[in-house]
Coordinates of C-alpha atoms and ligand atoms in Angstrom, one line a residue:
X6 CA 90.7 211.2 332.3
X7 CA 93.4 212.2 329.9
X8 CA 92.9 215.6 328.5
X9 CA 94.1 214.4 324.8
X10 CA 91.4 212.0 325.1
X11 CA 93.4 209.3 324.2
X12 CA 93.0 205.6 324.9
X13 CA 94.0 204.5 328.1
X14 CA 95.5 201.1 328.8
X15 CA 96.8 199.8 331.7
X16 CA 99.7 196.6 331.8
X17 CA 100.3 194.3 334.2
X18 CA 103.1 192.0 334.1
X19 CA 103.6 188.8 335.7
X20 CA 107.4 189.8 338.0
X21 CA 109.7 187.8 335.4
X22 CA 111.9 188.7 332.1
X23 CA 109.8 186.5 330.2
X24 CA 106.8 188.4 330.6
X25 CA 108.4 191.8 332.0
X26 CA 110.3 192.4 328.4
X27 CA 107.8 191.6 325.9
X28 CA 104.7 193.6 328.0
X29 CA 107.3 196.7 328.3
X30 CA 107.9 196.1 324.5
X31 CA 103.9 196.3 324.1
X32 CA 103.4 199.2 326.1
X33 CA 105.9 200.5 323.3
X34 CA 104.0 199.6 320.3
X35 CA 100.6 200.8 321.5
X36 CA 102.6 203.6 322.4
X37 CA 103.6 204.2 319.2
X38 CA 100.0 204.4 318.2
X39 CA 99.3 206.8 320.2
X40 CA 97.7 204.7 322.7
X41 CA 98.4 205.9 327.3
X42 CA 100.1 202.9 328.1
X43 CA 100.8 203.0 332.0
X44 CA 102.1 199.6 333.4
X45 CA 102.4 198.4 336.8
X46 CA 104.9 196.7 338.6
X47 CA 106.6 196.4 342.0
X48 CA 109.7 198.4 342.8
X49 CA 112.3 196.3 342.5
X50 CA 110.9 195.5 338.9
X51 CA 110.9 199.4 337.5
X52 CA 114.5 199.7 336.7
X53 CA 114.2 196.5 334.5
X54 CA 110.9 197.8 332.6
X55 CA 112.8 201.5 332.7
X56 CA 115.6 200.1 331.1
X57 CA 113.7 198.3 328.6
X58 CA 111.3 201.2 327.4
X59 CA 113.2 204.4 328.7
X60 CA 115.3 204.8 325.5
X61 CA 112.5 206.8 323.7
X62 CA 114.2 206.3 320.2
X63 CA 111.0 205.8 318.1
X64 CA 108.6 207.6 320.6
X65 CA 107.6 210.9 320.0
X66 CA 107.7 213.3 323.7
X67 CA 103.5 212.8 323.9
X68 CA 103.9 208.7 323.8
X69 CA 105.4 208.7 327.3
X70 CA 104.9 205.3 328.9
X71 CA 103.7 205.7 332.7
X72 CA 105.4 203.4 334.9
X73 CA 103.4 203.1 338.4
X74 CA 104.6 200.8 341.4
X75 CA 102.6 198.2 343.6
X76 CA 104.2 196.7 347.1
X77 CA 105.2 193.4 346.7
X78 CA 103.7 191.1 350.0
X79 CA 106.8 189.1 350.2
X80 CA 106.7 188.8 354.1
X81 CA 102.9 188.1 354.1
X82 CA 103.8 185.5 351.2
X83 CA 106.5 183.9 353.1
X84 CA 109.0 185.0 350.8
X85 CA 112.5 186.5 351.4
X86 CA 112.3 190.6 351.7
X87 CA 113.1 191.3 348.1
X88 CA 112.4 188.8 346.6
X89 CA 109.8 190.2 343.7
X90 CA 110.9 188.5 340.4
X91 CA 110.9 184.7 339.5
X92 CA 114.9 185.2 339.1
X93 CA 115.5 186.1 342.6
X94 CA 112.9 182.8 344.2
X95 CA 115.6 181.2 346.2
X96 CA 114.7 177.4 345.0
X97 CA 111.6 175.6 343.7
X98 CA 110.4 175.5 347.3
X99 CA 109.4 179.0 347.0
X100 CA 107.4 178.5 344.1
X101 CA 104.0 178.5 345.8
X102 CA 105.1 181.5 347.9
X103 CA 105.6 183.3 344.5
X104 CA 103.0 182.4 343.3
X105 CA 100.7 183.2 346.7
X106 CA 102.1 186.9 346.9
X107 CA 101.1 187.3 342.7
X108 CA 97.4 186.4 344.1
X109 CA 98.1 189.2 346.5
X110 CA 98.2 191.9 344.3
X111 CA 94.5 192.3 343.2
X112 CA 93.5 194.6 345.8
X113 CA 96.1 197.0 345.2
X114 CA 95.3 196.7 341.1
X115 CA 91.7 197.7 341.7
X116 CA 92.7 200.7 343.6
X117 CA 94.8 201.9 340.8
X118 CA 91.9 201.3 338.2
X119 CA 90.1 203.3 339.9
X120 CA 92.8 206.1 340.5
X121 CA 93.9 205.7 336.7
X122 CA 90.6 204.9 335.4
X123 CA 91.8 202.9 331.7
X124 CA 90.1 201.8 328.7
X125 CA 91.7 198.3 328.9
X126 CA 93.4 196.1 331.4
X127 CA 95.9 193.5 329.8
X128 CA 97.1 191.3 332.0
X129 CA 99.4 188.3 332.1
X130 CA 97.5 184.9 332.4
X131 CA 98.9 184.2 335.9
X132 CA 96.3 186.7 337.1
X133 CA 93.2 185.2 336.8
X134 CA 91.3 187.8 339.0
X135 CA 92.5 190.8 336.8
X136 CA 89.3 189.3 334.1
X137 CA 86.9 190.3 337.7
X138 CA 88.6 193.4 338.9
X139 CA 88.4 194.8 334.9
X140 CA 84.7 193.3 335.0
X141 CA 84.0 195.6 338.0
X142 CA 85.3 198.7 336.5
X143 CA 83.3 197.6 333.6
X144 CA 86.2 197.5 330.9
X145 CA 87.8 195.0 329.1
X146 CA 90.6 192.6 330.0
X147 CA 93.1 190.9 327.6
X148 CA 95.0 187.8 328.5
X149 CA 98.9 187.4 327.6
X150 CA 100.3 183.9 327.9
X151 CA 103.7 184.6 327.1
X152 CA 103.9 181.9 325.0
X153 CA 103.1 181.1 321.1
X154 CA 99.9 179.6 320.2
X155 CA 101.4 176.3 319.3
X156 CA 102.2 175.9 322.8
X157 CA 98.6 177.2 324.1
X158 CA 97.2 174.3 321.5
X159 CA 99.2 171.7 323.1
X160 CA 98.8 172.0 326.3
X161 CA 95.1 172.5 325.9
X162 CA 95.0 169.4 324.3
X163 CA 96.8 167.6 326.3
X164 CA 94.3 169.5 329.3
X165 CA 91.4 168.3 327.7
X166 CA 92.3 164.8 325.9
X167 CA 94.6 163.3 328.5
X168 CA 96.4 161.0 326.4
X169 CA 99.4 160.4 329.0
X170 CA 96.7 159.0 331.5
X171 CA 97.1 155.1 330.1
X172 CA 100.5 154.8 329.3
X173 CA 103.0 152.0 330.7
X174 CA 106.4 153.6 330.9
X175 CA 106.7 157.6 331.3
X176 CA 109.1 157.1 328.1
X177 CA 106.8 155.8 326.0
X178 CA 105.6 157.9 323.0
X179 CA 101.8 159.3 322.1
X180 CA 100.8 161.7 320.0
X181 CA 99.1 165.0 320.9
X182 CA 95.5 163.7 320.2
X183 CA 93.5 166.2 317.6
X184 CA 96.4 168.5 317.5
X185 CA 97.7 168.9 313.7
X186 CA 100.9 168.1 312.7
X187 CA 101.4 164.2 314.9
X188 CA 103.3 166.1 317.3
X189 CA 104.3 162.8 319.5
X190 CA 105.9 163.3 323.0
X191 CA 107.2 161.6 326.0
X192 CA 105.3 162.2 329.6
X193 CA 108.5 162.8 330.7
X194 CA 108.3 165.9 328.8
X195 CA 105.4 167.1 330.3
X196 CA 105.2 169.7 332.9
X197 CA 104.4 168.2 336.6
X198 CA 101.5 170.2 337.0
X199 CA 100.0 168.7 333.5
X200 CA 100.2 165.2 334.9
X201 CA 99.2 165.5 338.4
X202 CA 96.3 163.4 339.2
X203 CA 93.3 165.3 341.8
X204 CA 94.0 168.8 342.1
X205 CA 96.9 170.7 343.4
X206 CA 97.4 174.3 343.6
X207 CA 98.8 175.0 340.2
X208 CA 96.1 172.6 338.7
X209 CA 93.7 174.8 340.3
X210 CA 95.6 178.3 339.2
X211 CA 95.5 176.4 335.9
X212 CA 91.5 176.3 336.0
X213 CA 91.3 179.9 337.0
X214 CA 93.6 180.5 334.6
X215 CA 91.0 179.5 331.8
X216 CA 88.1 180.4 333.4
X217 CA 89.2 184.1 333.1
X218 CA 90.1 183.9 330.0
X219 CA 86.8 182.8 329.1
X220 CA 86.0 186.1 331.0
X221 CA 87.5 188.1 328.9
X222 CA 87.6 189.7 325.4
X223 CA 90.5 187.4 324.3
X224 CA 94.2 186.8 324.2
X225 CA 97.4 189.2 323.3
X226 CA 99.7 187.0 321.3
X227 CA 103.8 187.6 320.7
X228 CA 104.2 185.7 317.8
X229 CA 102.3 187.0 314.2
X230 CA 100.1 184.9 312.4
X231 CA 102.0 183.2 309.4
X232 CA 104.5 181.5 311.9
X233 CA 101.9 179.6 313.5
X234 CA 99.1 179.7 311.2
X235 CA 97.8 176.1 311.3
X236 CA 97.9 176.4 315.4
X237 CA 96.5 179.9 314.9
X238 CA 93.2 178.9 313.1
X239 CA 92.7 175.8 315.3
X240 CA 92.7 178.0 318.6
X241 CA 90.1 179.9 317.4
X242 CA 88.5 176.8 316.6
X243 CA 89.2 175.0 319.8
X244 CA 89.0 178.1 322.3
X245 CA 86.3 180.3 319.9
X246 CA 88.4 183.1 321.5
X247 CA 89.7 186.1 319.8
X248 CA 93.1 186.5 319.5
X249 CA 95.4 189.2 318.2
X250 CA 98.5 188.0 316.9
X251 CA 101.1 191.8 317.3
X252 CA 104.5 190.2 317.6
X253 CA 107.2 189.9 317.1
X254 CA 107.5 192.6 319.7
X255 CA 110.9 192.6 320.3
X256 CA 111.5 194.1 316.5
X257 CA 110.1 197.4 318.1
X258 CA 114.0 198.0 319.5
X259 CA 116.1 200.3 316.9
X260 CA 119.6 199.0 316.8
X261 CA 120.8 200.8 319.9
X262 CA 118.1 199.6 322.3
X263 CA 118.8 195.8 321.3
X264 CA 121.8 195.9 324.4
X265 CA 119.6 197.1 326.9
X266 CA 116.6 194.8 327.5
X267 CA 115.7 193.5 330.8
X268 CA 118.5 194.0 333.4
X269 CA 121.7 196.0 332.9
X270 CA 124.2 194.0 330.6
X271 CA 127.2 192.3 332.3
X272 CA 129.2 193.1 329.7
X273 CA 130.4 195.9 328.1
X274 CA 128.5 196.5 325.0
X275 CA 131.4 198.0 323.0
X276 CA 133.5 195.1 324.0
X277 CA 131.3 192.5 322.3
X278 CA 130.6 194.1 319.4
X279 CA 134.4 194.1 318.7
X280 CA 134.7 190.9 319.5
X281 CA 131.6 189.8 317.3
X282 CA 133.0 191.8 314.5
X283 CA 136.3 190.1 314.3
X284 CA 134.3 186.8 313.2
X285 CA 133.1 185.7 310.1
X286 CA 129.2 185.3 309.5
X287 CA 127.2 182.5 310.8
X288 CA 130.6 181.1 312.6
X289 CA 129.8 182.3 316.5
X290 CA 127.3 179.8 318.5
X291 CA 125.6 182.1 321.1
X292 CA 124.6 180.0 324.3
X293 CA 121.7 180.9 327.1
X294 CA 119.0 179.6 329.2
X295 CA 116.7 182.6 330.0
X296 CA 116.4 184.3 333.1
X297 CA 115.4 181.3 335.1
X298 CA 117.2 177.8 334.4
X299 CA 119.8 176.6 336.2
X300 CA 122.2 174.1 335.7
X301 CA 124.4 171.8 338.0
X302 CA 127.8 172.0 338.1
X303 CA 128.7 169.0 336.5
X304 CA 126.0 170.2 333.6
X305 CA 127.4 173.3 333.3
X306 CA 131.3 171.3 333.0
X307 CA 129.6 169.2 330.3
X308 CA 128.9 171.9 328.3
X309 CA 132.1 173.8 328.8
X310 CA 133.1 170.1 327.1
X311 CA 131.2 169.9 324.4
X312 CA 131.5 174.0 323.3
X313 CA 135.5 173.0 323.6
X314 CA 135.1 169.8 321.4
X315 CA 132.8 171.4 318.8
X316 CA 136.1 173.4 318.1
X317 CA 133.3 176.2 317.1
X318 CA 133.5 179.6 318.6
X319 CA 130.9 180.7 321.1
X320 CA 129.4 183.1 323.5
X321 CA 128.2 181.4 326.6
X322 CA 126.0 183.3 329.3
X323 CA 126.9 181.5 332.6
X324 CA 123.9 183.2 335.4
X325 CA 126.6 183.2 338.5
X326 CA 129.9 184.6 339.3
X327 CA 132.2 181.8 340.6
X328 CA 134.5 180.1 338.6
X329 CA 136.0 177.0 340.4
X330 CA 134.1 174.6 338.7
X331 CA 135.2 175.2 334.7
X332 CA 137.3 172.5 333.8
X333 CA 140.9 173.5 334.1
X334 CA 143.1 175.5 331.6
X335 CA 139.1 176.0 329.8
X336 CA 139.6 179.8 329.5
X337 CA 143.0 179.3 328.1
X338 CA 142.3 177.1 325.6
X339 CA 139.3 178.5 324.3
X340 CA 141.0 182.2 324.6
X341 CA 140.0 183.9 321.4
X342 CA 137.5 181.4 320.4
X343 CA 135.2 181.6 323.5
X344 CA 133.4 184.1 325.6
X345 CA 131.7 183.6 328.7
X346 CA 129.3 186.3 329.5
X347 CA 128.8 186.2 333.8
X348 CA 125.5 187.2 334.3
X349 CA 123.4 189.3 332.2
X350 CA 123.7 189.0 328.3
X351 CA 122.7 191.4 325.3
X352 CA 120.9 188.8 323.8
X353 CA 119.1 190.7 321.1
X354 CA 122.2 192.5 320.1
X355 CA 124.3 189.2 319.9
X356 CA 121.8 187.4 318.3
X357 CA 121.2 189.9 315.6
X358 CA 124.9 190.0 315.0
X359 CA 126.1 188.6 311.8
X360 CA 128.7 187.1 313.3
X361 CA 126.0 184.4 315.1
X362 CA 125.1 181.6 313.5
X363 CA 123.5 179.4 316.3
X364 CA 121.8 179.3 319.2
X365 CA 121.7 177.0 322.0
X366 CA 118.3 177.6 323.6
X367 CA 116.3 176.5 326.3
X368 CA 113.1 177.5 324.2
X369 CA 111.8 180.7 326.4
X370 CA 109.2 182.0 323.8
X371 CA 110.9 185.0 324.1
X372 CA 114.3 183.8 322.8
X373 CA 112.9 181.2 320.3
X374 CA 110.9 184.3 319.3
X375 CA 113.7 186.6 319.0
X376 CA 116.0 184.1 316.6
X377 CA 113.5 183.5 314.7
X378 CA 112.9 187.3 314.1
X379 CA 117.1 187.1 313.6
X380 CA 117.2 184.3 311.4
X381 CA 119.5 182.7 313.7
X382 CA 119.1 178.1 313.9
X383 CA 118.8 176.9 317.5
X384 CA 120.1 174.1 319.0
X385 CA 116.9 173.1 321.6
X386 CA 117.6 172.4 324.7
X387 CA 114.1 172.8 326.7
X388 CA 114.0 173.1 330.9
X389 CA 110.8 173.5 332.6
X390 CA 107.5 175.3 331.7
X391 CA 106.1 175.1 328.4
X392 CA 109.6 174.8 326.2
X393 CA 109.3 171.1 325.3
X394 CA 106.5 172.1 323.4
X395 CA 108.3 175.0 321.3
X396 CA 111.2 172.4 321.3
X397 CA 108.4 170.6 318.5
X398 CA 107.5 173.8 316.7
X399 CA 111.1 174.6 316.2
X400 CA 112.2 171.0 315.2
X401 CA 109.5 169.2 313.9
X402 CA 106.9 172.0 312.4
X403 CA 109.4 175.1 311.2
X404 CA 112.6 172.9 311.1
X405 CA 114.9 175.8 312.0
X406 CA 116.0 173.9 314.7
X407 CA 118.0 170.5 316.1
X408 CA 117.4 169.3 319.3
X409 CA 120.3 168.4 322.3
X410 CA 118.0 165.5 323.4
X411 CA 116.9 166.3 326.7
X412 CA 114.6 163.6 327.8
X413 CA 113.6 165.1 331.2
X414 CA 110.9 167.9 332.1
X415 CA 112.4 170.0 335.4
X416 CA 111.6 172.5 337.4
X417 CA 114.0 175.3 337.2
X418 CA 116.7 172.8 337.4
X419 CA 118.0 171.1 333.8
X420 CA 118.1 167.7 332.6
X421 CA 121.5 166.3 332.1
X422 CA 123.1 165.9 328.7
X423 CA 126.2 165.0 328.2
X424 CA 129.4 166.8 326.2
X425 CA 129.0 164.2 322.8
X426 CA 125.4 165.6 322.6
X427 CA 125.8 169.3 322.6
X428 CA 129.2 168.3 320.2
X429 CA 127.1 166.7 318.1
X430 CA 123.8 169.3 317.6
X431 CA 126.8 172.1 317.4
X432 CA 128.4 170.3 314.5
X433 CA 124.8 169.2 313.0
X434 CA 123.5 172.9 313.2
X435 CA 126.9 174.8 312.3
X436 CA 128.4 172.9 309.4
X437 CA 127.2 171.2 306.0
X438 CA 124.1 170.4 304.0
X439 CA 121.5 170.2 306.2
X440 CA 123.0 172.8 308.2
X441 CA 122.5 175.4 305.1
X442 CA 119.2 174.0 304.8
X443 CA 117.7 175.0 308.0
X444 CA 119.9 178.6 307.9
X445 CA 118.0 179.3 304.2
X446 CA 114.8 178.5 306.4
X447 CA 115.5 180.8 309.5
X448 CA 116.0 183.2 306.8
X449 CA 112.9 183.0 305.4
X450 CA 111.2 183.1 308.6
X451 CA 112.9 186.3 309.7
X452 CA 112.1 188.1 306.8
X453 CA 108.3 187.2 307.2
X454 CA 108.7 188.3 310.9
X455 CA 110.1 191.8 309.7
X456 CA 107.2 191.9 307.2
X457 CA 104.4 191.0 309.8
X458 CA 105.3 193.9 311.9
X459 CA 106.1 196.8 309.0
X460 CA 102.9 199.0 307.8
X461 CA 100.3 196.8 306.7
X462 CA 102.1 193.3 307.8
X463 CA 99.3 191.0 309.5
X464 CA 101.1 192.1 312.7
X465 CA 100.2 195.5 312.7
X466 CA 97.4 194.9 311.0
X467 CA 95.8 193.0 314.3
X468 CA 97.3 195.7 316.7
X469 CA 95.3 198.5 314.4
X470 CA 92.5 195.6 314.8
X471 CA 92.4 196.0 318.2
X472 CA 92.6 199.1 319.0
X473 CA 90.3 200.2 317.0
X474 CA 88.2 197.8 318.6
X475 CA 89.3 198.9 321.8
X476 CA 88.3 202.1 321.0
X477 CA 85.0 201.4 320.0
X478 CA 84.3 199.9 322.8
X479 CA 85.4 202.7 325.1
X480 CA 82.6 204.4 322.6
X481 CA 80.0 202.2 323.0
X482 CA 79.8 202.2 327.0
X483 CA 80.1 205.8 326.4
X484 CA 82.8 206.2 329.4
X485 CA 82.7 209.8 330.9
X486 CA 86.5 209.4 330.9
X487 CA 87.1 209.6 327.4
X488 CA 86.4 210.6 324.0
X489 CA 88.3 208.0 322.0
Ligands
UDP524 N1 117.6 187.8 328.2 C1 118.6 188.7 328.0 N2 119.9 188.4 328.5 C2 120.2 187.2 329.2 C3 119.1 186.3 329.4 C4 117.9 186.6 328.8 O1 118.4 189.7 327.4 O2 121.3 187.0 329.6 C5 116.3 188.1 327.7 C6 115.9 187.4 326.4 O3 116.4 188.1 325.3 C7 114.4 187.2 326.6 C8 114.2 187.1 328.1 O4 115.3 187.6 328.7 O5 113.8 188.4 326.1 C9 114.0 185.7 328.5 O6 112.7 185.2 328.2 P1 112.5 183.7 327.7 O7 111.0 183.6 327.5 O8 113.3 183.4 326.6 O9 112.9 182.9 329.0 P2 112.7 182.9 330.6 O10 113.7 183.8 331.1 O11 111.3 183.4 330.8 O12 112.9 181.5 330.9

């Protein structure tokens, strides 16, 4: 029980940047409400969520965020001893293994409910048992996707409706049936567990998936409600679940916490910010794929091409150390007007950077999230999960966006697309008419973002929302452990 009684609430998030950032950026803003935020992770995992939350800037010494550590069954999973975030599975093989040790954890959770007893478990959607072990201890769960609620729409639409089920060719077009906005796409684009016929084991953590979400009280949303209005209401509609729409939270991080998100930066932070600074606005395009994509060699010589050929400068994050593969005399040629980043980027500080005025993008919610808060135009080139989908909302339904053209769905591993297509979105996106166009647009859209999340912004409006409601609840099953 904590002696302030203050609301409790404990976070669990799923082992990978993509869900590991934003939760740590959540346990910040309820945090910064005074909320107990404790999260849980496994130890390879804490310096990450340290280094994300542990810069204290806007928290006060009494919103200390508790960070508690589970073990990790790799071995009993059949996974590589240390391997405990999606980054570090070796290849797609070891997906299921992943996946298996996640469904591991629940045992270990419940003993910490009870040890920590909280008001409120949220959750990331991969566990679908956390809805049963917060059932037990009688308190509510929460459900975070990780994704927008365009994305949720689509795929459940595509769950429920089926429409790639009678088609000839895997290229030919449909349309998302019921889903506003004649969002048409290729099955192609789909993820392989969405067009899997019987039942395989993601198709059946898919099920769970929903049915524990039915479970609980409703979903945790990074995005805020005017971005994805239209997609907003229809959830509601289609799911009649709650949902509470609190992003964007990456624009919790003052200035100096936007270089150190996520893992240590592999470069120095005083170095780029020189760099950045020598350039005029909007002239830099900043390129990166997330934490998880990974490209071939001969992909990742086709875009060392077309960056070269779009004679625009660049930052290019390039996950690996080795070099022999760049096309030779590349760094020479590009000296000056290029950077390659090896490794680990400060995304939010580059992309808030005037200097920036693109973003090639594999469409991680969290990085089409975090240019839209900067008001920085992408250049869409979607990999694997649910990224073709916020390919569309970024092209099609906010047009801040041009896409590469990538054809292909894959897991981990990207489609290819040649030099003359990344020369050609660079060009599209960086220079002339329609360029300003969409650039006036990501403007816009930023400005809203910073207005959802300021005092009284519908952002922080739904986080008082809930916990408030939170609260009440905590009230109403008049828990010894609290006098919230
Ligand atoms: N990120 C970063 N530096 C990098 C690569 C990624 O800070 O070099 C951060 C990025 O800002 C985002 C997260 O890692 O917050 C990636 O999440 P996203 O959903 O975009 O993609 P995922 O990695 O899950 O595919």
């Amino acid at each position: 029980m904590d002696a302030k009684g203050k609301l409790k609430v404990m976070f669990l998030p799923f082992p990978g940047q993509g869900h590991l950032i934003p939760m740590s950026d959540m346990a910040r803003a309820f945090s910064g409400r005074g909320v107990r935020a404790t999260i849980v992770t496994t130890p390879l995992n804490v310096p990450a969520i340290r280094g994300t939350i542990g810069k204290g800037s806007d928290l006060d010494s009494d919103s200390e965020i508790e960070i508690v550590s589970i073990k990790f069954p790799c071995a009993e999973a059949g996974l590589p001893e240390g391997c405990e975030n999606t980054e570090s599975v070796p290849s797609p093989d070891f997906v299921p293994a992943f996946f298996k040790a996640t469904s591991m954890l629940q045992p270990q959770l419940e003993h910490l409910l009870l040890q920590h007893s909280p008001h409120c478990l949220i959750a990331s959607a991969f566990y679908p048992w956390a809805s049963h072990s917060a059932a037990t201890f009688n308190i509510p769960r929460l459900v975070f996707y990780g994704t927008g609620v365009f994305a949720l729409c689509a795929s459940e639409c595509l769950r429920l409706y089926q429409p790639h089920n009678n088609l000839s060719s895997d290229s030919d077009l449909f349309v998302i049936p019921h889903l506003p906005g004649n969002i048409q796409m290729t099955r192609m684009m789909l993820p392989d567990y969405a067009k899997t016929d019987g039942e395989t084991k993601f198709s059946e953590l898919l099920k769970a998936i929903k049915e524990s979400e039915v479970a609980s009280l409703g979903v945790i949303v990074n995005s805020f409600y005017e971005l994805e209005q239209v997609y907003a209401d229809y959830y509601e509609k289609l799911q009649g679940r709650r949902a509470w729409y609190i992003g964007p939270l990456s624009l919790c991080n003052q200035q100096q916490d936007k270089g150190k998100r996520g893992k240590e930066a592999s470069v120095d932070e005083g170095d780029i910010l020189k760099w950045m600074d020598s350039k005029k606005a909007n002239t830099v395009v900043y390129v990166c794929f997330g934490s998880i994509a990974n490209f071939s060699e001969s992909q990742l010589r086709e875009i060392a091409k077309g960056l070269e050929d779009s004679g625009q400068d660049f930052i290019w994050v390039v996950r690996r150390s080795d070099k022999e593969w760049l096309p030779e005399g590349f760094e020479r040629r590009t000296e000056g007007r290029g950077m390659i980043i090896w490794g680990w980027a400060p995304q939010l500080l580059i992309l808030n950077h005037r200097a920036v005025g693109a973003f090639v993008t594999h469409c991680g919610w969290n990085s089409t999230l975090e240019a839209v808060s900067a008001g920085v135009p992408m250049v869409t080139w979607p990999v694997s999960a649910e990224q073709f989908y916020n390919e569309k909302l970024v092209t099609e339904i906010l047009e801040i966006g041009v896409p590469v053209g990538v054809k292909k769905w894959a897991r981990i591993v990207g489609d290819s697309v040649g030099s003359e297509a990344l020369e050609k979105a660079l060009k599209r996106i960086m220079v002339g008419e329609e360029a300003e166009t969409i650039r006036n647009r990501a403007h816009k859209l930023s400005e809203m973002a910073r207005t959802a999340v300021e005092c009284n912004g519908s952002s922080s409006c739904y986080l008082t929302d809930l916990i408030q409601h939170l609260q009440s609840i905590a009230r109403l099953q008049n828990c010894p452990k609290s006098s919230v």
